PDB file of N, CA and C in Angstrom:
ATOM      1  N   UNK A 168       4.205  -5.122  14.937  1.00  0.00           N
ATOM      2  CA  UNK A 168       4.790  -5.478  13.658  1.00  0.00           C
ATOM      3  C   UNK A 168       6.311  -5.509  13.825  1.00  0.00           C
ATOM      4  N   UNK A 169       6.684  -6.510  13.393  1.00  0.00           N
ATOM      5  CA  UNK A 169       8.334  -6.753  13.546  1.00  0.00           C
ATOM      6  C   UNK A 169       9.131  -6.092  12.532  1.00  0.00           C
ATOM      7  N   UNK A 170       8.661  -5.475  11.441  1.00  0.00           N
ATOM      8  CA  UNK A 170       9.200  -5.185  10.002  1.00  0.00           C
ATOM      9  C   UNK A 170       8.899  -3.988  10.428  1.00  0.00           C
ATOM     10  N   UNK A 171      10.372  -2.874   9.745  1.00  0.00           N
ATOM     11  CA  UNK A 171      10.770  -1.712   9.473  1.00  0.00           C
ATOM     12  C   UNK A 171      11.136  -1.068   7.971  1.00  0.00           C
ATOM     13  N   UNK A 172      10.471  -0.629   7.413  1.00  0.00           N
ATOM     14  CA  UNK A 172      11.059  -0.367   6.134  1.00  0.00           C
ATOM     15  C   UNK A 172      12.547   0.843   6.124  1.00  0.00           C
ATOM     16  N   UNK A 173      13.167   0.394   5.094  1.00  0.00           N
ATOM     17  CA  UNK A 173      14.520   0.964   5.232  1.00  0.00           C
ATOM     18  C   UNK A 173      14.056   2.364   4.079  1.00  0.00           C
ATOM     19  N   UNK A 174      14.759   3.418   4.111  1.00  0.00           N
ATOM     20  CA  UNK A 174      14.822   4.896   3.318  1.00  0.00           C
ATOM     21  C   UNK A 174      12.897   5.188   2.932  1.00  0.00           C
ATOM     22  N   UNK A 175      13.057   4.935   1.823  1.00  0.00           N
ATOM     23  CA  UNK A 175      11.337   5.562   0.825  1.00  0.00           C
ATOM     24  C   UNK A 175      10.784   4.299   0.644  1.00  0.00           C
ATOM     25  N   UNK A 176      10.779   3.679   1.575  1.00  0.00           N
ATOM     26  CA  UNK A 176       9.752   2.108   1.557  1.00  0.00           C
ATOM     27  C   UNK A 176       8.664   2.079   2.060  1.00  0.00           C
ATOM     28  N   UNK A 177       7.436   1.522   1.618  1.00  0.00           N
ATOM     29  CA  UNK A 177       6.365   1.581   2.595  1.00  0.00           C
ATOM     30  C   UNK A 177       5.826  -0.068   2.300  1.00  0.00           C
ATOM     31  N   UNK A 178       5.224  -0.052   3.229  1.00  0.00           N
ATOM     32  CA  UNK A 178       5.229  -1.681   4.024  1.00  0.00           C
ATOM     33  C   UNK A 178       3.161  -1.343   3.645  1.00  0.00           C
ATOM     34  N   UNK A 179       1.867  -2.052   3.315  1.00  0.00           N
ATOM     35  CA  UNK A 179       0.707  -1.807   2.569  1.00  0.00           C
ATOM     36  C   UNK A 179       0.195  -3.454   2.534  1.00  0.00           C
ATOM     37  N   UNK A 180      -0.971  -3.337   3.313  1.00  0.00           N
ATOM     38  CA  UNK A 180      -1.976  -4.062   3.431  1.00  0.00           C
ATOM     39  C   UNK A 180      -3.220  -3.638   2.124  1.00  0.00           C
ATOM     40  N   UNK A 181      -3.264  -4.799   1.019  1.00  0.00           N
ATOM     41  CA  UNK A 181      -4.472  -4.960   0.142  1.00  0.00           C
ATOM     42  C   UNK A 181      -5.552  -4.324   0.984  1.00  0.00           C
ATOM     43  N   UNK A 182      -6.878  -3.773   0.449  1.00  0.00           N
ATOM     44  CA  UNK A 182      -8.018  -3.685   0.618  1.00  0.00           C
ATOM     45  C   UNK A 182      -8.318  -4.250   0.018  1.00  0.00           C
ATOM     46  N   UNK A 183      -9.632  -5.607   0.737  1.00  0.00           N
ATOM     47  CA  UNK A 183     -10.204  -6.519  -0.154  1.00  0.00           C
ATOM     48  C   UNK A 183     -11.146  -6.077  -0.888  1.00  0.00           C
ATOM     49  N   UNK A 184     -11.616  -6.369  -2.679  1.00  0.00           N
ATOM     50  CA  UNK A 184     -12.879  -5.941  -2.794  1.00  0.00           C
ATOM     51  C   UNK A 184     -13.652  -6.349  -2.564  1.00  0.00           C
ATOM     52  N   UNK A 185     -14.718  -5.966  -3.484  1.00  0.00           N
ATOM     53  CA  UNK A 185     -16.329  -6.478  -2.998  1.00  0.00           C
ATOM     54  C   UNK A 185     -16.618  -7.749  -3.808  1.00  0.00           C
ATOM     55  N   UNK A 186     -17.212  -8.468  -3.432  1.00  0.00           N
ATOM     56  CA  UNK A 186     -17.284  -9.914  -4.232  1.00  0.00           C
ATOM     57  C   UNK A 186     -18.287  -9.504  -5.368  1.00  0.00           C
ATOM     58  N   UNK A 187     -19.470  -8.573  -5.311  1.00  0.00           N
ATOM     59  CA  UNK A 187     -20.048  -8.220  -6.172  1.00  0.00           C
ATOM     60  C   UNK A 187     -20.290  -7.067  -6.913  1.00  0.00           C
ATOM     61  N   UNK A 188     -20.602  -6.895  -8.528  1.00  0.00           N
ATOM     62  CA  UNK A 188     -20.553  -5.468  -8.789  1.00  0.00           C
ATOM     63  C   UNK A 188     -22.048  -4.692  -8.679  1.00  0.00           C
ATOM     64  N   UNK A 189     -21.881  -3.556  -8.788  1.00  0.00           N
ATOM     65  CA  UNK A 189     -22.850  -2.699  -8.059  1.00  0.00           C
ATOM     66  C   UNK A 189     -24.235  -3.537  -8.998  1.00  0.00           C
ATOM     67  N   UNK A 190     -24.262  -3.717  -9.650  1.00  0.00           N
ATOM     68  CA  UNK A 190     -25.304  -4.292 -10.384  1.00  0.00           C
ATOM     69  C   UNK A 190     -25.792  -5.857  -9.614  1.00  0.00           C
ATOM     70  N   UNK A 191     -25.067  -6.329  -8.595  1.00  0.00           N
ATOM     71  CA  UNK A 191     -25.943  -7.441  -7.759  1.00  0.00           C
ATOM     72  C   UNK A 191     -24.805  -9.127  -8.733  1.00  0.00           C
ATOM     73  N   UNK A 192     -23.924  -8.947  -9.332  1.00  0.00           N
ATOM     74  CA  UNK A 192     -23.612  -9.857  -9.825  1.00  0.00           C
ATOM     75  C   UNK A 192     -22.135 -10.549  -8.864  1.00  0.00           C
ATOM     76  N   UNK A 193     -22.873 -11.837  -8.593  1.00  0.00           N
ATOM     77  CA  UNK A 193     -21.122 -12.255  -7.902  1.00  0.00           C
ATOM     78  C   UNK A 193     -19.983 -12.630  -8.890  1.00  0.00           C
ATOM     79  N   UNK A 194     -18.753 -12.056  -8.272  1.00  0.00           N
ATOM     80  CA  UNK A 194     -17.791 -12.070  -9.051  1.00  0.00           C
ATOM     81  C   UNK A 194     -16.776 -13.304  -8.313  1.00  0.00           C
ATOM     82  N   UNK A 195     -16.512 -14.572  -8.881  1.00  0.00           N
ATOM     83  CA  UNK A 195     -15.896 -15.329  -8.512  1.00  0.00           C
ATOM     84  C   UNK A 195     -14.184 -15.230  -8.843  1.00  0.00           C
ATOM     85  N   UNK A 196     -13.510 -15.809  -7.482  1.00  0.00           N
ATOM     86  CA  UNK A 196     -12.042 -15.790  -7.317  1.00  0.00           C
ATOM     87  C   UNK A 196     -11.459 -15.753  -7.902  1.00  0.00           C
ATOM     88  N   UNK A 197     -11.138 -16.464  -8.954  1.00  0.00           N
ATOM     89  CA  UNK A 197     -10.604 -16.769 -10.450  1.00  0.00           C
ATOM     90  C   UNK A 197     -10.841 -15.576 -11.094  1.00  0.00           C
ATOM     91  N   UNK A 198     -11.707 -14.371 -11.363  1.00  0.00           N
ATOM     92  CA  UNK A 198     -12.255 -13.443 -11.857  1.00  0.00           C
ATOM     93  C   UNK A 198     -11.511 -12.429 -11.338  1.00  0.00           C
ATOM     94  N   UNK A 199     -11.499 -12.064 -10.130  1.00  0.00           N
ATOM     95  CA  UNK A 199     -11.035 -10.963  -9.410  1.00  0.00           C
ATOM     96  C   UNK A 199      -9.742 -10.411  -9.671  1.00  0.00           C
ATOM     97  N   UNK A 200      -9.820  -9.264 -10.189  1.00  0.00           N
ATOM     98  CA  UNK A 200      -8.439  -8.268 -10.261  1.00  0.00           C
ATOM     99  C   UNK A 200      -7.639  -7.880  -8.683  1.00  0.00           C
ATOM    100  N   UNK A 201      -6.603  -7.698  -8.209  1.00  0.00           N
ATOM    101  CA  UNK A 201      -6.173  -7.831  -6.947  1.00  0.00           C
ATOM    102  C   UNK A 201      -6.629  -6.336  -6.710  1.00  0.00           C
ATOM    103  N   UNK A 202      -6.486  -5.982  -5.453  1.00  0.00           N
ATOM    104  CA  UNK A 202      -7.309  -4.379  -5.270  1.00  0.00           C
ATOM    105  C   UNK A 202      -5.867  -3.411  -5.505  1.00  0.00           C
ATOM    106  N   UNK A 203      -5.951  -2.666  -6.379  1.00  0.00           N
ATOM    107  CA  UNK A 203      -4.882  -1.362  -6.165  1.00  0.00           C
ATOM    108  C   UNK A 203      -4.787  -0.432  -5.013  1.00  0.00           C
ATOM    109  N   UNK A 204      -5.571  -0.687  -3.972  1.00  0.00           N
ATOM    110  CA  UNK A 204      -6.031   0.222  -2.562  1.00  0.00           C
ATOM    111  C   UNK A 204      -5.430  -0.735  -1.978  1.00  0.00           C
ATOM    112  N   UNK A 205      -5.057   0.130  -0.968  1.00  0.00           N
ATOM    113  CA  UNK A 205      -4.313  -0.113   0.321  1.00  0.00           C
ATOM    114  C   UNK A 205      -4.325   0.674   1.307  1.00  0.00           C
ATOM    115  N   UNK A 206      -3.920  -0.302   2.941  1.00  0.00           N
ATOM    116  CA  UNK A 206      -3.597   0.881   4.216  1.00  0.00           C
ATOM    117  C   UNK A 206      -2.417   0.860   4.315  1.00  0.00           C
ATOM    118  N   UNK A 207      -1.372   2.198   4.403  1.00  0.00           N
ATOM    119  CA  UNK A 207      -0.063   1.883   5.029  1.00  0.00           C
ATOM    120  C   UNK A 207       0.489   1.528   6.426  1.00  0.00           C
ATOM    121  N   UNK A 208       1.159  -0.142   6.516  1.00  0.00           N
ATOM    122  CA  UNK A 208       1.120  -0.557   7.648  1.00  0.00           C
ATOM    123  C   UNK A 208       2.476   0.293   8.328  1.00  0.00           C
ATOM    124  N   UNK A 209       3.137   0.466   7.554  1.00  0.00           N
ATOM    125  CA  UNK A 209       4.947   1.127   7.980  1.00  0.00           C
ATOM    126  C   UNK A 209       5.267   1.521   7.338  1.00  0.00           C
ATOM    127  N   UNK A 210       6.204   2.978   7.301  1.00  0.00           N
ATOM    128  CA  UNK A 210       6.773   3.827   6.609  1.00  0.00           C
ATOM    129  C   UNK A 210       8.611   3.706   6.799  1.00  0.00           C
ATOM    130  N   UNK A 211       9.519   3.721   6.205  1.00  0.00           N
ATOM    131  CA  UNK A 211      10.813   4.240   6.246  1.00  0.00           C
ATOM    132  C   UNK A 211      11.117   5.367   6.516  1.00  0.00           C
ATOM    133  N   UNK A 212      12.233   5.754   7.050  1.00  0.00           N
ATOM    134  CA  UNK A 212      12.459   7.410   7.772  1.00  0.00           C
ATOM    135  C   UNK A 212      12.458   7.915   6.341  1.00  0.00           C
ATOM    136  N   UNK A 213      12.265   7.814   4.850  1.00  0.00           N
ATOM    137  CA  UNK A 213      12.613   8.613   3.797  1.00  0.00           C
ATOM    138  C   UNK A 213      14.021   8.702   3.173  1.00  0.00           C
ATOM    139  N   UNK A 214      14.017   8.890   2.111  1.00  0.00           N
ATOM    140  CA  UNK A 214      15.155   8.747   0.888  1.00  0.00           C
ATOM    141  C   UNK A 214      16.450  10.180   1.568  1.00  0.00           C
ATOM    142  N   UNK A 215      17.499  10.012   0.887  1.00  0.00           N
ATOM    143  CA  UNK A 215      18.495  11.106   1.238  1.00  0.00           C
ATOM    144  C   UNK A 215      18.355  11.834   0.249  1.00  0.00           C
ATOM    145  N   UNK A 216      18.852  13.360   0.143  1.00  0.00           N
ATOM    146  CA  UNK A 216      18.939  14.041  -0.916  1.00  0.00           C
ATOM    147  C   UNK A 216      20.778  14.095  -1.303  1.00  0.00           C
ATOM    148  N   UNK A 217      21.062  14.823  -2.418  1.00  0.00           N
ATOM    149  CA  UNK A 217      22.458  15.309  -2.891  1.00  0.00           C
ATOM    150  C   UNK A 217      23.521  15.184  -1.528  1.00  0.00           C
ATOM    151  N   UNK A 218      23.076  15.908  -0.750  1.00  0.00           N
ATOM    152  CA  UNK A 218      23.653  16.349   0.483  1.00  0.00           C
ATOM    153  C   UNK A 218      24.106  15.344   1.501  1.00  0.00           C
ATOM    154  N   UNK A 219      23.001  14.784   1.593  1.00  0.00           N
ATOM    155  CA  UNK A 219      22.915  13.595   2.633  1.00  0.00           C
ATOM    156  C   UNK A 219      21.592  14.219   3.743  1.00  0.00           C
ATOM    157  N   UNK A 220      20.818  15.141   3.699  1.00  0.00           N
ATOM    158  CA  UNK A 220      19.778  15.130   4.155  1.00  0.00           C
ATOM    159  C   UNK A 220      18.714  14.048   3.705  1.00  0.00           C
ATOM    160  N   UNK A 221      18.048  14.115   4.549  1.00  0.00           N
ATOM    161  CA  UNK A 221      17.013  13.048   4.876  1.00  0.00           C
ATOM    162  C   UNK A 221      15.654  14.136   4.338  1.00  0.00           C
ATOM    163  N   UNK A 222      14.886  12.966   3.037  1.00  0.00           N
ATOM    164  CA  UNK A 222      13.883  14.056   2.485  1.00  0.00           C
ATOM    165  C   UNK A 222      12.476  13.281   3.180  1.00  0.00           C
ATOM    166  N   UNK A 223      11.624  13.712   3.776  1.00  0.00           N
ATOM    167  CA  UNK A 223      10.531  13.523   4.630  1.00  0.00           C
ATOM    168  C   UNK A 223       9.529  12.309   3.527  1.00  0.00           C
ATOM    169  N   UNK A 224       8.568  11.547   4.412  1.00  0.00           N
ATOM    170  CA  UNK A 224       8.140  11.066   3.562  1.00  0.00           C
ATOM    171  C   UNK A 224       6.330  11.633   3.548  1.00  0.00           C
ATOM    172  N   UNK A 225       5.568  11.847   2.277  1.00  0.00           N
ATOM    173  CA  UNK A 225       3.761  12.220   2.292  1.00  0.00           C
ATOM    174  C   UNK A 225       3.209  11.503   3.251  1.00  0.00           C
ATOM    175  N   UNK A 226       3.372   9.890   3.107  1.00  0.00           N
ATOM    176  CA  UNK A 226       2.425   9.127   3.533  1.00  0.00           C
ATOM    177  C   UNK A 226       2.853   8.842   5.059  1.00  0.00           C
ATOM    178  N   UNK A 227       1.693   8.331   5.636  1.00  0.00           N
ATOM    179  CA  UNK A 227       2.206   7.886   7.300  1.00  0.00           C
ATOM    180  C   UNK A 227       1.188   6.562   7.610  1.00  0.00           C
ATOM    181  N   UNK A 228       1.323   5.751   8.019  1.00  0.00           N
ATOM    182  CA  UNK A 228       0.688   5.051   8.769  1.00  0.00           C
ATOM    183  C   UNK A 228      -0.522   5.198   9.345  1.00  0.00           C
ATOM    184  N   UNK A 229      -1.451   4.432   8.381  1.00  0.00           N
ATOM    185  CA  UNK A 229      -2.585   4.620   8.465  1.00  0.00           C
ATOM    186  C   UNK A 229      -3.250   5.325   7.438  1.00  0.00           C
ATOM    187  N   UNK A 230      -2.816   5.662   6.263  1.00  0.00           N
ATOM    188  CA  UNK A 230      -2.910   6.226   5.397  1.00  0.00           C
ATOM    189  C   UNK A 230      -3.659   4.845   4.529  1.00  0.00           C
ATOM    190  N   UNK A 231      -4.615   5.684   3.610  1.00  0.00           N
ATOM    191  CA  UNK A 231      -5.557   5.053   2.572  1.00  0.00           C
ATOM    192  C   UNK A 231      -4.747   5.250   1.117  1.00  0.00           C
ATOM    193  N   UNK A 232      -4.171   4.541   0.871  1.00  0.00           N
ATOM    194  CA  UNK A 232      -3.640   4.730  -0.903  1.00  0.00           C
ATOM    195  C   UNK A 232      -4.103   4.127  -2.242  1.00  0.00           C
ATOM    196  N   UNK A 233      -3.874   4.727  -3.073  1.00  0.00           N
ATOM    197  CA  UNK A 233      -3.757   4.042  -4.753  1.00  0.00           C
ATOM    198  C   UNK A 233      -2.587   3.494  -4.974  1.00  0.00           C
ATOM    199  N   UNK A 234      -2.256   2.750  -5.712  1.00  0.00           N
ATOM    200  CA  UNK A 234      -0.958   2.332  -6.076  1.00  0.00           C
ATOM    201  C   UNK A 234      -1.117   1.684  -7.383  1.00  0.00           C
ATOM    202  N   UNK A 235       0.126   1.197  -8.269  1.00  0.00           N
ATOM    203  CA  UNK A 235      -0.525   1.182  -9.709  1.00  0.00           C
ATOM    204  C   UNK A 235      -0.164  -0.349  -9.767  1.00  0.00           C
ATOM    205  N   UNK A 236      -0.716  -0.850 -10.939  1.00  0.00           N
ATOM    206  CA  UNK A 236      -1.581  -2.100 -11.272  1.00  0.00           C
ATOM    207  C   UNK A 236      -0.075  -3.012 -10.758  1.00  0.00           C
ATOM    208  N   UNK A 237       0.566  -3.018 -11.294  1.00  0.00           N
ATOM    209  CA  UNK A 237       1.666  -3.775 -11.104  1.00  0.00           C
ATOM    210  C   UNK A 237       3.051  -3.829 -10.373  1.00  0.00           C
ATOM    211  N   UNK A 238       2.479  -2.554  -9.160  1.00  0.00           N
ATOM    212  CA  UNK A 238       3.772  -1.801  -8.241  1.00  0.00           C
ATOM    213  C   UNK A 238       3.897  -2.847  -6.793  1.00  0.00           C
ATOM    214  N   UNK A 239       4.927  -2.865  -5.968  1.00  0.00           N
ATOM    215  CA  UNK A 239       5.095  -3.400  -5.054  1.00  0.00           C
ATOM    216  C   UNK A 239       5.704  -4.666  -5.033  1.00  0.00           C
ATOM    217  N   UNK A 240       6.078  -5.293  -4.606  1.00  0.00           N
ATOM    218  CA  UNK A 240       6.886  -6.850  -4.206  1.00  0.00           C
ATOM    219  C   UNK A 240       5.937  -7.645  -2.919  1.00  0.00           C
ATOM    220  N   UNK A 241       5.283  -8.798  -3.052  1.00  0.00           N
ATOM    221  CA  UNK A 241       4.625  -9.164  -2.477  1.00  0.00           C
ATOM    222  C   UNK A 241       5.625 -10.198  -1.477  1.00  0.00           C
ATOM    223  N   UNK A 242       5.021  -9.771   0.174  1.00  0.00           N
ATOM    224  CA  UNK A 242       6.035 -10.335   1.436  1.00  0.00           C
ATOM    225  C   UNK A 242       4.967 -11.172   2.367  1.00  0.00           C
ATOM    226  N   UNK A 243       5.523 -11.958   2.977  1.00  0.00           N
ATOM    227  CA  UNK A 243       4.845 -12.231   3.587  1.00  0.00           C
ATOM    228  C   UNK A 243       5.191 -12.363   5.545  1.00  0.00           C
ATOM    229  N   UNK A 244       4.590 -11.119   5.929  1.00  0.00           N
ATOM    230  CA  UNK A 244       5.307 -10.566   7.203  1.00  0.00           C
ATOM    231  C   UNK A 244       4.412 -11.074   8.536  1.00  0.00           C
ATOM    232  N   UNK A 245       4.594 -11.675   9.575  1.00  0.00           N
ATOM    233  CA  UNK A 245       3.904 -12.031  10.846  1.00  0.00           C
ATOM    234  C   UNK A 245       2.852 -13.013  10.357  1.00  0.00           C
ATOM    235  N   UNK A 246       3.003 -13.558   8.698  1.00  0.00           N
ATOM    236  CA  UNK A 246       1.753 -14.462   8.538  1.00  0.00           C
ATOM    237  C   UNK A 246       1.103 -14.400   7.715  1.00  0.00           C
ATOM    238  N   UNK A 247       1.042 -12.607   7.712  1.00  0.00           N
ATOM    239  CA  UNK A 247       0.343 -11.831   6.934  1.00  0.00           C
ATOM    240  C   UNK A 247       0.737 -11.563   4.944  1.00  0.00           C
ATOM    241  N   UNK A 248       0.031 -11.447   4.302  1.00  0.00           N
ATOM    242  CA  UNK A 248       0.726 -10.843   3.005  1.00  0.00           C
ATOM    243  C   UNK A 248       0.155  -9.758   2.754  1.00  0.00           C
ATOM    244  N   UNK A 249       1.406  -9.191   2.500  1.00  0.00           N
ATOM    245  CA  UNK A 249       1.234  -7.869   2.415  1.00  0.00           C
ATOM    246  C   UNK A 249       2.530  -6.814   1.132  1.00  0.00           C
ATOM    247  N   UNK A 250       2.549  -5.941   0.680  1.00  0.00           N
ATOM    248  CA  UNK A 250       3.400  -5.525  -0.299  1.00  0.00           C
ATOM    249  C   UNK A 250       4.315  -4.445   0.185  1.00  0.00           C
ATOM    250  N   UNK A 251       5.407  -5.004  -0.682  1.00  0.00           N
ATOM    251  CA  UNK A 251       6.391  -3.514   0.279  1.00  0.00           C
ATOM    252  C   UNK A 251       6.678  -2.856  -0.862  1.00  0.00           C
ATOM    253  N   UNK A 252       7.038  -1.165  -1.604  1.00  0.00           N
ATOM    254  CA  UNK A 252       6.846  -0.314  -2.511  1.00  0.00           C
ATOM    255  C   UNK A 252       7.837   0.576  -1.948  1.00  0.00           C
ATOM    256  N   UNK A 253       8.035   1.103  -3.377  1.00  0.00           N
ATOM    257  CA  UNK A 253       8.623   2.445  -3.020  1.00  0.00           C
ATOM    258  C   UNK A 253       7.121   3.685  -2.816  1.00  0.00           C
ATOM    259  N   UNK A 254       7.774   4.868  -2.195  1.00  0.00           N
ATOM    260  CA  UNK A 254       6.708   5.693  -2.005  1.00  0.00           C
ATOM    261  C   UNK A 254       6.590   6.509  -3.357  1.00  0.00           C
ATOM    262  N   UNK A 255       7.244   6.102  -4.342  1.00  0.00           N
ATOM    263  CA  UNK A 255       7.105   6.940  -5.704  1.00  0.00           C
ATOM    264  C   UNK A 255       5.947   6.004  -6.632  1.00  0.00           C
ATOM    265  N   UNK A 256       5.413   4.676  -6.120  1.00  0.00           N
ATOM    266  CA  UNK A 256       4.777   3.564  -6.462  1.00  0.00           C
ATOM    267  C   UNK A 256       3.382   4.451  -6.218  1.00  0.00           C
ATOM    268  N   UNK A 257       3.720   5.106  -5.354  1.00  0.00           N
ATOM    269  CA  UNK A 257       2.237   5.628  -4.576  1.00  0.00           C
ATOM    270  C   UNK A 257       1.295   6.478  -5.460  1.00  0.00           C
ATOM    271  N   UNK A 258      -0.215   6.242  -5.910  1.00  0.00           N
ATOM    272  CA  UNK A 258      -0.328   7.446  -6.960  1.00  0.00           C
ATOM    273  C   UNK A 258      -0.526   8.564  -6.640  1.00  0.00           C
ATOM    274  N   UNK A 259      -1.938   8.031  -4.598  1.00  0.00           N
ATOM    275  CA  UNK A 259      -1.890   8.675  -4.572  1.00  0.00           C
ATOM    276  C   UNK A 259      -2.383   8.517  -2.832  1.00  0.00           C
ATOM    277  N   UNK A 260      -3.367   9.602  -2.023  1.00  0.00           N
ATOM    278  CA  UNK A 260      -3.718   9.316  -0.658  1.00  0.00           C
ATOM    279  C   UNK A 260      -5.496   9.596  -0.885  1.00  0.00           C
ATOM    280  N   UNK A 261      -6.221   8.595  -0.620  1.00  0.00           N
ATOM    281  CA  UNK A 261      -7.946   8.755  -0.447  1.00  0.00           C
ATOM    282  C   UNK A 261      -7.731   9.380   0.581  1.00  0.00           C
ATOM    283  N   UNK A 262      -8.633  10.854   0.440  1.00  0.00           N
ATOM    284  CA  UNK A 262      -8.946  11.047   2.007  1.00  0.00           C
ATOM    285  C   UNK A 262     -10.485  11.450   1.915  1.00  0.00           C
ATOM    286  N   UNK A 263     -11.154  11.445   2.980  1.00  0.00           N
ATOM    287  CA  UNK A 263     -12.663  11.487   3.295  1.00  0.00           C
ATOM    288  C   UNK A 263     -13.007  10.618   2.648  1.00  0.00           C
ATOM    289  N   UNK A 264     -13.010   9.482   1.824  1.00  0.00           N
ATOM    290  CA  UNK A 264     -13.306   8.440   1.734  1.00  0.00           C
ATOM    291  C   UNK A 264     -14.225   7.118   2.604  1.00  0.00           C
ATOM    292  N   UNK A 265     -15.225   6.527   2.485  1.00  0.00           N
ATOM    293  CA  UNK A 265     -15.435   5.689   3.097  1.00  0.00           C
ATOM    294  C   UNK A 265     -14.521   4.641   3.810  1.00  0.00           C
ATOM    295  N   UNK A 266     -13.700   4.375   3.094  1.00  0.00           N
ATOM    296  CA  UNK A 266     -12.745   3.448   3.823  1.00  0.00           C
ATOM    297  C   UNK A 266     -11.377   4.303   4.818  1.00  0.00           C
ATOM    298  N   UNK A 267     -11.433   5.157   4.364  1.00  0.00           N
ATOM    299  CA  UNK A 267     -10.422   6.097   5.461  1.00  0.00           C
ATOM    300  C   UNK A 267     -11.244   5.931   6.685  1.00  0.00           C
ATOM    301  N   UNK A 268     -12.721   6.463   6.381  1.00  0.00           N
ATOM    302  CA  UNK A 268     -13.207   6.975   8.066  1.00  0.00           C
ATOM    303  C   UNK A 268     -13.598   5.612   8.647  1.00  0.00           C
ATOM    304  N   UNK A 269     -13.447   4.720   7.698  1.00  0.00           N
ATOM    305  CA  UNK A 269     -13.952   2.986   8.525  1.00  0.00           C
ATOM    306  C   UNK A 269     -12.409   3.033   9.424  1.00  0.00           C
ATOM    307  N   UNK A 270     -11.473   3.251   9.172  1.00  0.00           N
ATOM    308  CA  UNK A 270     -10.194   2.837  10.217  1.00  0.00           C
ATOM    309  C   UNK A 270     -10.144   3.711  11.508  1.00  0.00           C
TER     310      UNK A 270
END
């Protein structure tokens, strides 16, 4: 990946959903809400504090997230589209999740 995010940025690949709902019904393109889940592709070294310390960031690469309905700036990096956010965008981290242990 050629892209670095700068301070509390994180760089987040969509998880696609499922075309159908659990009830067996296909849900066509036009229909589909974009997925609020994501993997984090790249992290920024983290925001500064008062001081000028450097405050660490939760998430890391490779991380399974929530993010909220309307957060992120959509980029389009190596081809790919993908969203870049602040890490305060973040709601939250899936873990033991099906899609965590699929990566």
């Amino acid at each position: 990946m050629a892209f670095k995010p700068l301070h509390d940025r994180v760089l987040v690949r969509r998880v696609e959903s499922d075309d159908k709902t659990a009830g067996g019904v296909i849900i066509p393109d036009s229909a589909k809400e974009k997925p609020q889940e994501g993997v984090v592709v790249a992290v920024g070294a983290g925001a500064r504090d008062d001081d000028g310390d450097r405050i660490g960031m939760d998430v890391k690469e490779g991380d399974h997230i929530l993010f909220g309905k309307w957060s992120g700036t959509e980029v389009t990096v190596d081809g790919e589209e993908l969203l870049i956010m602040k890490e305060t965008d973040i709601l939250g981290i899936l873990e033991g999740s099906s899609a965590a242990q699929a990566a």
